[in-house]
GROMACS .gro file of C-alpha atoms in nm:
model
  414
    1UNK     CA    1  11.295  22.368   0.429
    2UNK     CA    2  11.237  22.026   0.302
    3UNK     CA    3  11.207  21.982  -0.088
    4UNK     CA    4  10.860  21.926  -0.081
    5UNK     CA    5  10.764  22.238   0.107
    6UNK     CA    6  11.014  22.440  -0.095
    7UNK     CA    7  10.826  22.324  -0.402
    8UNK     CA    8  10.479  22.434  -0.260
    9UNK     CA    9  10.652  22.769  -0.168
   10UNK     CA   10  10.780  22.812  -0.529
   11UNK     CA   11  10.434  22.751  -0.658
   12UNK     CA   12  10.272  22.997  -0.424
   13UNK     CA   13  10.524  23.279  -0.532
   14UNK     CA   14  10.547  23.194  -0.897
   15UNK     CA   15  10.192  23.116  -0.950
   16UNK     CA   16  10.295  22.796  -1.118
   17UNK     CA   17  10.481  22.462  -1.083
   18UNK     CA   18  10.847  22.463  -1.033
   19UNK     CA   19  11.033  22.471  -1.369
   20UNK     CA   20  11.123  22.081  -1.393
   21UNK     CA   21  10.994  22.031  -1.748
   22UNK     CA   22  11.278  21.849  -1.879
   23UNK     CA   23  11.281  21.596  -1.589
   24UNK     CA   24  10.915  21.515  -1.625
   25UNK     CA   25  10.937  21.498  -2.005
   26UNK     CA   26  11.232  21.241  -1.948
   27UNK     CA   27  11.004  21.034  -1.719
   28UNK     CA   28  10.716  21.062  -1.940
   29UNK     CA   29  10.932  20.939  -2.241
   30UNK     CA   30  11.051  20.624  -2.031
   31UNK     CA   31  10.678  20.522  -1.956
   32UNK     CA   32  10.553  20.548  -2.301
   33UNK     CA   33  10.863  20.352  -2.385
   34UNK     CA   34  10.765  20.083  -2.133
   35UNK     CA   35  10.400  20.075  -2.225
   36UNK     CA   36  10.481  20.056  -2.590
   37UNK     CA   37  10.719  19.737  -2.515
   38UNK     CA   38  10.452  19.544  -2.334
   39UNK     CA   39  10.226  19.498  -2.660
   40UNK     CA   40  10.541  19.386  -2.833
   41UNK     CA   41  10.651  19.135  -2.560
   42UNK     CA   42  10.314  19.008  -2.536
   43UNK     CA   43  10.283  18.969  -2.905
   44UNK     CA   44  10.613  18.776  -2.900
   45UNK     CA   45  10.495  18.549  -2.605
   46UNK     CA   46  10.162  18.472  -2.787
   47UNK     CA   47  10.348  18.384  -3.100
   48UNK     CA   48  10.586  18.164  -2.921
   49UNK     CA   49  10.298  17.995  -2.705
   50UNK     CA   50  10.080  17.916  -3.020
   51UNK     CA   51  10.375  17.783  -3.201
   52UNK     CA   52  10.450  17.559  -2.907
   53UNK     CA   53  10.103  17.452  -2.915
   54UNK     CA   54  10.118  17.370  -3.284
   55UNK     CA   55  10.426  17.166  -3.234
   56UNK     CA   56  10.266  16.952  -2.960
   57UNK     CA   57   9.940  16.916  -3.168
   58UNK     CA   58  10.175  16.787  -3.482
   59UNK     CA   59  10.359  16.548  -3.271
   60UNK     CA   60  10.037  16.419  -3.093
   61UNK     CA   61   9.857  16.366  -3.406
   62UNK     CA   62  10.134  16.148  -3.550
   63UNK     CA   63  10.156  15.937  -3.260
   64UNK     CA   64   9.787  15.908  -3.256
   65UNK     CA   65   9.802  15.809  -3.619
   66UNK     CA   66  10.085  15.560  -3.534
   67UNK     CA   67   9.876  15.437  -3.220
   68UNK     CA   68  10.209  15.477  -3.018
   69UNK     CA   69   9.978  15.531  -2.698
   70UNK     CA   70  10.269  15.521  -2.471
   71UNK     CA   71  10.463  15.791  -2.626
   72UNK     CA   72  10.134  15.993  -2.689
   73UNK     CA   73  10.080  15.986  -2.323
   74UNK     CA   74  10.433  16.128  -2.230
   75UNK     CA   75  10.403  16.381  -2.498
   76UNK     CA   76  10.023  16.512  -2.414
   77UNK     CA   77  10.149  16.510  -2.032
   78UNK     CA   78  10.434  16.719  -2.095
   79UNK     CA   79  10.197  16.963  -2.289
   80UNK     CA   80   9.949  16.929  -1.999
   81UNK     CA   81  10.232  17.027  -1.762
   82UNK     CA   82  10.318  17.326  -1.940
   83UNK     CA   83   9.931  17.433  -2.041
   84UNK     CA   84   9.734  17.291  -1.763
   85UNK     CA   85   9.395  17.438  -1.894
   86UNK     CA   86   9.472  17.329  -2.280
   87UNK     CA   87   9.160  17.104  -2.356
   88UNK     CA   88   9.318  16.972  -2.664
   89UNK     CA   89   9.643  16.833  -2.447
   90UNK     CA   90   9.391  16.667  -2.216
   91UNK     CA   91   9.211  16.508  -2.491
   92UNK     CA   92   9.492  16.379  -2.651
   93UNK     CA   93   9.577  16.208  -2.306
   94UNK     CA   94   9.250  16.081  -2.290
   95UNK     CA   95   9.310  15.907  -2.625
   96UNK     CA   96   9.633  15.746  -2.478
   97UNK     CA   97   9.492  15.612  -2.189
   98UNK     CA   98   9.164  15.463  -2.394
   99UNK     CA   99   9.436  15.328  -2.640
  100UNK     CA  100   9.587  15.111  -2.342
  101UNK     CA  101   9.268  15.038  -2.180
  102UNK     CA  102   9.301  15.295  -1.893
  103UNK     CA  103   8.914  15.361  -1.915
  104UNK     CA  104   8.897  15.516  -1.545
  105UNK     CA  105   9.159  15.743  -1.636
  106UNK     CA  106   9.029  15.848  -1.947
  107UNK     CA  107   8.666  15.925  -1.797
  108UNK     CA  108   8.850  16.110  -1.507
  109UNK     CA  109   9.054  16.331  -1.783
  110UNK     CA  110   8.739  16.384  -1.983
  111UNK     CA  111   8.574  16.521  -1.654
  112UNK     CA  112   8.877  16.763  -1.624
  113UNK     CA  113   8.808  16.957  -1.915
  114UNK     CA  114   8.778  17.310  -1.815
  115UNK     CA  115   8.420  17.447  -1.796
  116UNK     CA  116   8.529  17.753  -2.003
  117UNK     CA  117   8.614  17.517  -2.304
  118UNK     CA  118   8.378  17.468  -2.590
  119UNK     CA  119   8.480  17.128  -2.577
  120UNK     CA  120   8.367  17.047  -2.210
  121UNK     CA  121   8.022  16.934  -2.319
  122UNK     CA  122   8.152  16.676  -2.617
  123UNK     CA  123   8.409  16.548  -2.347
  124UNK     CA  124   8.135  16.493  -2.108
  125UNK     CA  125   7.928  16.318  -2.357
  126UNK     CA  126   8.230  16.082  -2.431
  127UNK     CA  127   8.268  16.005  -2.085
  128UNK     CA  128   7.902  15.889  -2.044
  129UNK     CA  129   8.004  15.620  -2.352
  130UNK     CA  130   8.262  15.512  -2.101
  131UNK     CA  131   8.051  15.484  -1.804
  132UNK     CA  132   7.766  15.290  -2.002
  133UNK     CA  133   8.016  15.102  -2.193
  134UNK     CA  134   8.340  14.942  -2.067
  135UNK     CA  135   8.345  15.105  -1.711
  136UNK     CA  136   7.998  14.931  -1.644
  137UNK     CA  137   7.887  15.217  -1.427
  138UNK     CA  138   7.523  15.283  -1.596
  139UNK     CA  139   7.396  15.465  -1.272
  140UNK     CA  140   7.685  15.714  -1.263
  141UNK     CA  141   7.625  15.731  -1.661
  142UNK     CA  142   7.262  15.833  -1.573
  143UNK     CA  143   7.390  16.099  -1.305
  144UNK     CA  144   7.646  16.229  -1.578
  145UNK     CA  145   7.366  16.268  -1.860
  146UNK     CA  146   7.160  16.470  -1.624
  147UNK     CA  147   7.464  16.682  -1.524
  148UNK     CA  148   7.504  16.731  -1.913
  149UNK     CA  149   7.143  16.831  -1.991
  150UNK     CA  150   7.169  17.128  -1.694
  151UNK     CA  151   7.461  17.251  -1.915
  152UNK     CA  152   7.317  17.197  -2.268
  153UNK     CA  153   6.956  17.085  -2.259
  154UNK     CA  154   6.949  16.983  -2.627
  155UNK     CA  155   7.239  16.756  -2.627
  156UNK     CA  156   7.102  16.491  -2.867
  157UNK     CA  157   7.346  16.205  -2.773
  158UNK     CA  158   7.243  16.255  -2.405
  159UNK     CA  159   6.881  16.235  -2.476
  160UNK     CA  160   6.939  15.927  -2.688
  161UNK     CA  161   7.134  15.760  -2.426
  162UNK     CA  162   6.891  15.817  -2.163
  163UNK     CA  163   6.582  15.716  -2.359
  164UNK     CA  164   6.774  15.363  -2.441
  165UNK     CA  165   6.852  15.350  -2.068
  166UNK     CA  166   6.516  15.378  -1.938
  167UNK     CA  167   6.366  15.145  -2.222
  168UNK     CA  168   6.585  14.863  -2.169
  169UNK     CA  169   6.549  14.883  -1.783
  170UNK     CA  170   6.165  14.875  -1.828
  171UNK     CA  171   6.125  15.221  -1.653
  172UNK     CA  172   5.803  15.316  -1.829
  173UNK     CA  173   5.738  15.641  -1.654
  174UNK     CA  174   6.083  15.793  -1.682
  175UNK     CA  175   6.102  15.660  -2.049
  176UNK     CA  176   5.788  15.848  -2.149
  177UNK     CA  177   5.916  16.179  -1.948
  178UNK     CA  178   6.246  16.164  -2.123
  179UNK     CA  179   6.098  16.086  -2.474
  180UNK     CA  180   5.857  16.389  -2.459
  181UNK     CA  181   6.109  16.611  -2.305
  182UNK     CA  182   6.345  16.532  -2.596
  183UNK     CA  183   6.090  16.600  -2.841
  184UNK     CA  184   5.982  16.931  -2.682
  185UNK     CA  185   6.359  17.053  -2.718
  186UNK     CA  186   6.382  16.925  -3.087
  187UNK     CA  187   6.668  16.692  -2.979
  188UNK     CA  188   6.463  16.335  -3.008
  189UNK     CA  189   6.614  16.048  -3.160
  190UNK     CA  190   6.419  15.857  -3.450
  191UNK     CA  191   6.371  15.546  -3.227
  192UNK     CA  192   6.203  15.773  -2.976
  193UNK     CA  193   5.905  15.762  -3.180
  194UNK     CA  194   5.935  15.362  -3.188
  195UNK     CA  195   5.989  15.337  -2.811
  196UNK     CA  196   5.693  15.537  -2.761
  197UNK     CA  197   5.453  15.339  -2.960
  198UNK     CA  198   5.580  15.015  -2.793
  199UNK     CA  199   5.616  15.176  -2.433
  200UNK     CA  200   5.362  14.929  -2.264
  201UNK     CA  201   5.491  14.627  -2.409
  202UNK     CA  202   5.871  14.691  -2.451
  203UNK     CA  203   6.138  14.410  -2.477
  204UNK     CA  204   6.482  14.385  -2.645
  205UNK     CA  205   6.646  14.087  -2.776
  206UNK     CA  206   6.965  14.185  -2.604
  207UNK     CA  207   6.770  14.318  -2.284
  208UNK     CA  208   6.901  14.025  -2.097
  209UNK     CA  209   7.278  14.059  -2.200
  210UNK     CA  210   7.291  14.424  -2.138
  211UNK     CA  211   7.102  14.418  -1.827
  212UNK     CA  212   7.303  14.123  -1.689
  213UNK     CA  213   7.623  14.297  -1.771
  214UNK     CA  214   7.514  14.623  -1.568
  215UNK     CA  215   7.412  14.392  -1.281
  216UNK     CA  216   7.780  14.277  -1.254
  217UNK     CA  217   7.847  14.621  -1.140
  218UNK     CA  218   7.610  14.611  -0.855
  219UNK     CA  219   7.468  14.254  -0.799
  220UNK     CA  220   7.200  14.358  -0.558
  221UNK     CA  221   7.038  14.652  -0.777
  222UNK     CA  222   6.674  14.612  -0.814
  223UNK     CA  223   6.630  14.782  -1.156
  224UNK     CA  224   6.851  14.541  -1.316
  225UNK     CA  225   6.759  14.222  -1.147
  226UNK     CA  226   6.396  14.276  -1.241
  227UNK     CA  227   6.463  14.393  -1.612
  228UNK     CA  228   6.701  14.112  -1.695
  229UNK     CA  229   6.458  13.849  -1.567
  230UNK     CA  230   6.156  13.979  -1.755
  231UNK     CA  231   6.377  14.015  -2.082
  232UNK     CA  232   6.476  13.655  -2.039
  233UNK     CA  233   6.103  13.547  -1.976
  234UNK     CA  234   5.956  13.720  -2.272
  235UNK     CA  235   6.224  13.619  -2.518
  236UNK     CA  236   6.188  13.257  -2.437
  237UNK     CA  237   5.789  13.293  -2.415
  238UNK     CA  238   5.829  13.387  -2.791
  239UNK     CA  239   5.947  13.065  -2.902
  240UNK     CA  240   5.691  12.886  -3.125
  241UNK     CA  241   5.789  12.536  -3.028
  242UNK     CA  242   5.960  12.573  -2.677
  243UNK     CA  243   6.200  12.300  -2.581
  244UNK     CA  244   6.205  12.114  -2.237
  245UNK     CA  245   6.516  12.320  -2.140
  246UNK     CA  246   6.326  12.662  -2.248
  247UNK     CA  247   6.020  12.555  -2.062
  248UNK     CA  248   6.234  12.488  -1.755
  249UNK     CA  249   6.410  12.818  -1.788
  250UNK     CA  250   6.074  12.996  -1.817
  251UNK     CA  251   5.952  12.842  -1.503
  252UNK     CA  252   6.283  12.940  -1.326
  253UNK     CA  253   6.233  13.291  -1.433
  254UNK     CA  254   5.878  13.302  -1.335
  255UNK     CA  255   5.972  13.196  -0.977
  256UNK     CA  256   6.262  13.454  -0.966
  257UNK     CA  257   6.002  13.710  -1.041
  258UNK     CA  258   5.759  13.580  -0.760
  259UNK     CA  259   6.042  13.644  -0.538
  260UNK     CA  260   6.108  13.992  -0.653
  261UNK     CA  261   5.740  14.053  -0.607
  262UNK     CA  262   5.774  13.973  -0.241
  263UNK     CA  263   6.132  14.160  -0.222
  264UNK     CA  264   6.022  14.473  -0.410
  265UNK     CA  265   5.649  14.490  -0.349
  266UNK     CA  266   5.610  14.805  -0.501
  267UNK     CA  267   5.792  14.749  -0.818
  268UNK     CA  268   5.581  14.849  -1.096
  269UNK     CA  269   5.750  14.636  -1.361
  270UNK     CA  270   5.678  14.329  -1.153
  271UNK     CA  271   5.351  14.410  -1.067
  272UNK     CA  272   5.258  14.473  -1.419
  273UNK     CA  273   5.422  14.162  -1.525
  274UNK     CA  274   5.216  13.940  -1.300
  275UNK     CA  275   4.899  14.153  -1.353
  276UNK     CA  276   4.922  14.078  -1.746
  277UNK     CA  277   4.972  13.709  -1.688
  278UNK     CA  278   4.668  13.718  -1.467
  279UNK     CA  279   4.469  13.896  -1.705
  280UNK     CA  280   4.559  13.668  -1.998
  281UNK     CA  281   4.464  13.366  -1.768
  282UNK     CA  282   4.150  13.532  -1.657
  283UNK     CA  283   4.232  13.543  -1.326
  284UNK     CA  284   4.011  13.817  -1.185
  285UNK     CA  285   4.105  13.757  -0.826
  286UNK     CA  286   4.482  13.788  -0.876
  287UNK     CA  287   4.447  14.139  -1.090
  288UNK     CA  288   4.232  14.267  -0.811
  289UNK     CA  289   4.516  14.132  -0.538
  290UNK     CA  290   4.784  14.318  -0.745
  291UNK     CA  291   4.608  14.609  -0.795
  292UNK     CA  292   4.588  14.674  -0.448
  293UNK     CA  293   4.963  14.628  -0.414
  294UNK     CA  294   5.036  14.912  -0.673
  295UNK     CA  295   5.186  15.222  -0.520
  296UNK     CA  296   5.015  15.550  -0.537
  297UNK     CA  297   5.281  15.658  -0.788
  298UNK     CA  298   5.163  15.367  -1.013
  299UNK     CA  299   4.828  15.510  -1.041
  300UNK     CA  300   4.971  15.735  -1.301
  301UNK     CA  301   5.066  15.446  -1.521
  302UNK     CA  302   4.826  15.381  -1.800
  303UNK     CA  303   4.865  15.003  -1.739
  304UNK     CA  304   4.712  15.021  -1.397
  305UNK     CA  305   4.405  15.151  -1.553
  306UNK     CA  306   4.379  14.910  -1.809
  307UNK     CA  307   4.397  14.651  -1.547
  308UNK     CA  308   4.132  14.818  -1.352
  309UNK     CA  309   3.927  14.861  -1.645
  310UNK     CA  310   3.946  14.470  -1.726
  311UNK     CA  311   3.855  14.397  -1.359
  312UNK     CA  312   3.525  14.609  -1.365
  313UNK     CA  313   3.449  14.421  -1.682
  314UNK     CA  314   3.517  14.096  -1.557
  315UNK     CA  315   3.286  14.187  -1.263
  316UNK     CA  316   3.003  14.312  -1.504
  317UNK     CA  317   3.046  14.691  -1.441
  318UNK     CA  318   3.080  14.847  -1.799
  319UNK     CA  319   3.060  15.209  -1.660
  320UNK     CA  320   3.325  15.179  -1.428
  321UNK     CA  321   3.523  14.965  -1.695
  322UNK     CA  322   3.476  15.257  -1.943
  323UNK     CA  323   3.590  15.517  -1.711
  324UNK     CA  324   3.899  15.339  -1.642
  325UNK     CA  325   3.966  15.262  -2.000
  326UNK     CA  326   3.931  15.622  -2.094
  327UNK     CA  327   4.166  15.723  -1.808
  328UNK     CA  328   4.431  15.482  -1.943
  329UNK     CA  329   4.395  15.629  -2.303
  330UNK     CA  330   4.423  15.963  -2.148
  331UNK     CA  331   4.768  15.856  -1.997
  332UNK     CA  332   4.887  15.667  -2.277
  333UNK     CA  333   4.685  15.682  -2.598
  334UNK     CA  334   4.862  15.433  -2.809
  335UNK     CA  335   4.753  15.098  -2.653
  336UNK     CA  336   4.543  14.902  -2.925
  337UNK     CA  337   4.454  14.657  -2.646
  338UNK     CA  338   4.282  14.906  -2.438
  339UNK     CA  339   4.093  15.060  -2.741
  340UNK     CA  340   3.989  14.700  -2.824
  341UNK     CA  341   3.863  14.605  -2.475
  342UNK     CA  342   3.702  14.975  -2.450
  343UNK     CA  343   3.533  14.884  -2.799
  344UNK     CA  344   3.392  14.574  -2.632
  345UNK     CA  345   3.256  14.777  -2.322
  346UNK     CA  346   3.076  15.011  -2.574
  347UNK     CA  347   2.917  14.749  -2.762
  348UNK     CA  348   2.792  14.579  -2.423
  349UNK     CA  349   2.662  14.947  -2.340
  350UNK     CA  350   2.482  14.968  -2.677
  351UNK     CA  351   2.658  15.260  -2.774
  352UNK     CA  352   2.717  15.149  -3.125
  353UNK     CA  353   2.794  15.476  -3.288
  354UNK     CA  354   3.149  15.461  -3.107
  355UNK     CA  355   3.234  15.102  -3.151
  356UNK     CA  356   3.336  15.078  -3.520
  357UNK     CA  357   3.564  15.377  -3.509
  358UNK     CA  358   3.707  15.265  -3.181
  359UNK     CA  359   3.744  14.904  -3.318
  360UNK     CA  360   3.904  15.043  -3.631
  361UNK     CA  361   4.151  15.247  -3.464
  362UNK     CA  362   4.238  14.939  -3.237
  363UNK     CA  363   4.316  14.728  -3.536
  364UNK     CA  364   4.543  15.012  -3.714
  365UNK     CA  365   4.725  15.037  -3.380
  366UNK     CA  366   4.756  14.654  -3.357
  367UNK     CA  367   4.915  14.644  -3.710
  368UNK     CA  368   5.151  14.933  -3.664
  369UNK     CA  369   5.279  14.762  -3.336
  370UNK     CA  370   5.329  14.448  -3.533
  371UNK     CA  371   5.541  14.636  -3.802
  372UNK     CA  372   5.752  14.813  -3.527
  373UNK     CA  373   5.822  14.499  -3.346
  374UNK     CA  374   5.974  14.334  -3.673
  375UNK     CA  375   6.219  14.606  -3.739
  376UNK     CA  376   6.558  14.519  -3.647
  377UNK     CA  377   6.605  14.815  -3.402
  378UNK     CA  378   6.426  15.166  -3.335
  379UNK     CA  379   6.693  15.353  -3.541
  380UNK     CA  380   6.612  15.165  -3.872
  381UNK     CA  381   6.246  15.298  -3.881
  382UNK     CA  382   6.169  15.429  -4.235
  383UNK     CA  383   6.004  15.727  -4.357
  384UNK     CA  384   5.699  15.543  -4.434
  385UNK     CA  385   5.684  15.380  -4.076
  386UNK     CA  386   5.732  15.714  -3.911
  387UNK     CA  387   5.442  15.845  -4.140
  388UNK     CA  388   5.226  15.552  -4.006
  389UNK     CA  389   5.316  15.629  -3.652
  390UNK     CA  390   5.256  16.031  -3.715
  391UNK     CA  391   4.913  15.940  -3.861
  392UNK     CA  392   4.816  15.713  -3.577
  393UNK     CA  393   4.924  15.933  -3.318
  394UNK     CA  394   4.706  16.226  -3.480
  395UNK     CA  395   4.414  15.971  -3.495
  396UNK     CA  396   4.483  15.880  -3.115
  397UNK     CA  397   4.451  16.265  -3.045
  398UNK     CA  398   4.804  16.325  -2.951
  399UNK     CA  399   4.878  16.629  -3.163
  400UNK     CA  400   5.202  16.716  -3.000
  401UNK     CA  401   5.355  16.397  -3.130
  402UNK     CA  402   5.197  16.422  -3.465
  403UNK     CA  403   5.315  16.768  -3.520
  404UNK     CA  404   5.674  16.690  -3.418
  405UNK     CA  405   5.673  16.382  -3.638
  406UNK     CA  406   5.549  16.603  -3.915
  407UNK     CA  407   5.832  16.859  -3.880
  408UNK     CA  408   6.054  16.565  -3.850
  409UNK     CA  409   5.941  16.388  -4.164
  410UNK     CA  410   6.022  16.726  -4.365
  411UNK     CA  411   6.385  16.710  -4.265
  412UNK     CA  412   6.416  16.330  -4.380
  413UNK     CA  413   6.499  16.212  -4.735
  414UNK     CA  414   6.305  15.920  -4.887
   0.00000   0.00000   0.00000
């Protein structure tokens, strides 16, 4: 009879288990001893692991302080090899790469910070600094920003970077969308309000240099070609007494833009540039021709409706002109020039009760715009200037902007 069968028989005969109590107690004690030993061993391992991490951290900090980038690279690589998921080790290795100008290596390392680490989002934001800066990969930078916002929709630095990018590349629709989105999330930079007020006339003193640098990464990129040339033309056109050299550059810039008008027939920035030029010269036929070339998406642009209103006014159709101007203000309520032109239409229609208020608001908008143009940059807007923006937005009927600025002003120091 086998031992197993004998055990069953013993149980049947005795009514209980076989008497091997001593043996099972011995096994139980052994198992308990083993179980008690695991936490103790783990505790010792954790302590050793923590101490080694501290040693690596201390060494890396000293090397960083000494700017010994090559040795920092070696030590942080050793740390990474020992603990592959340690975000701090990766970040020290990133600093070493940046220290010797290996920006692509640094960007790849920042992208390798584990998704589970709280340092993941800050690392990805730092990566966008490299993409827009020394790596000169702005389009990849935009994609990286959008990916970050999927992880952290309120990432302030990302909203700030995208707002600047869309502003300097003269992409008004994307700019307005990004500004309103950042304000909705309470993550808007101060300059968002400045760019908002100037969205239909934006230009930057360094616009040519920045877009020209980005263009070097992709010489055929339409967005950068157009923005670079418009910035160049606008900045030179501001000279009070242009030299013959400046006049020649203006002529060449305009010729380039005419070439782009044919090459990129639906580019709203180019269409808007020439429509503004034709409007200022009183060329109704040219304005009409350009309006016919606007893409269907361009009809969501307030400037399109401003040109349409001006054309109806030039064709002596005040009712259609008023309708177009009001649509322009619905899409972008901050244009003082549209309000000024609408006031003239209301005067022609003898609706005098509205003229004075419309003209007064237009004048206020013009004065505010002049103040905004004169500040060094959008980030330097003072509390008093932001208060003027808040009041103007309220008078223009944009309560969303007025309310958000009211909350923002409460947090600002005088």
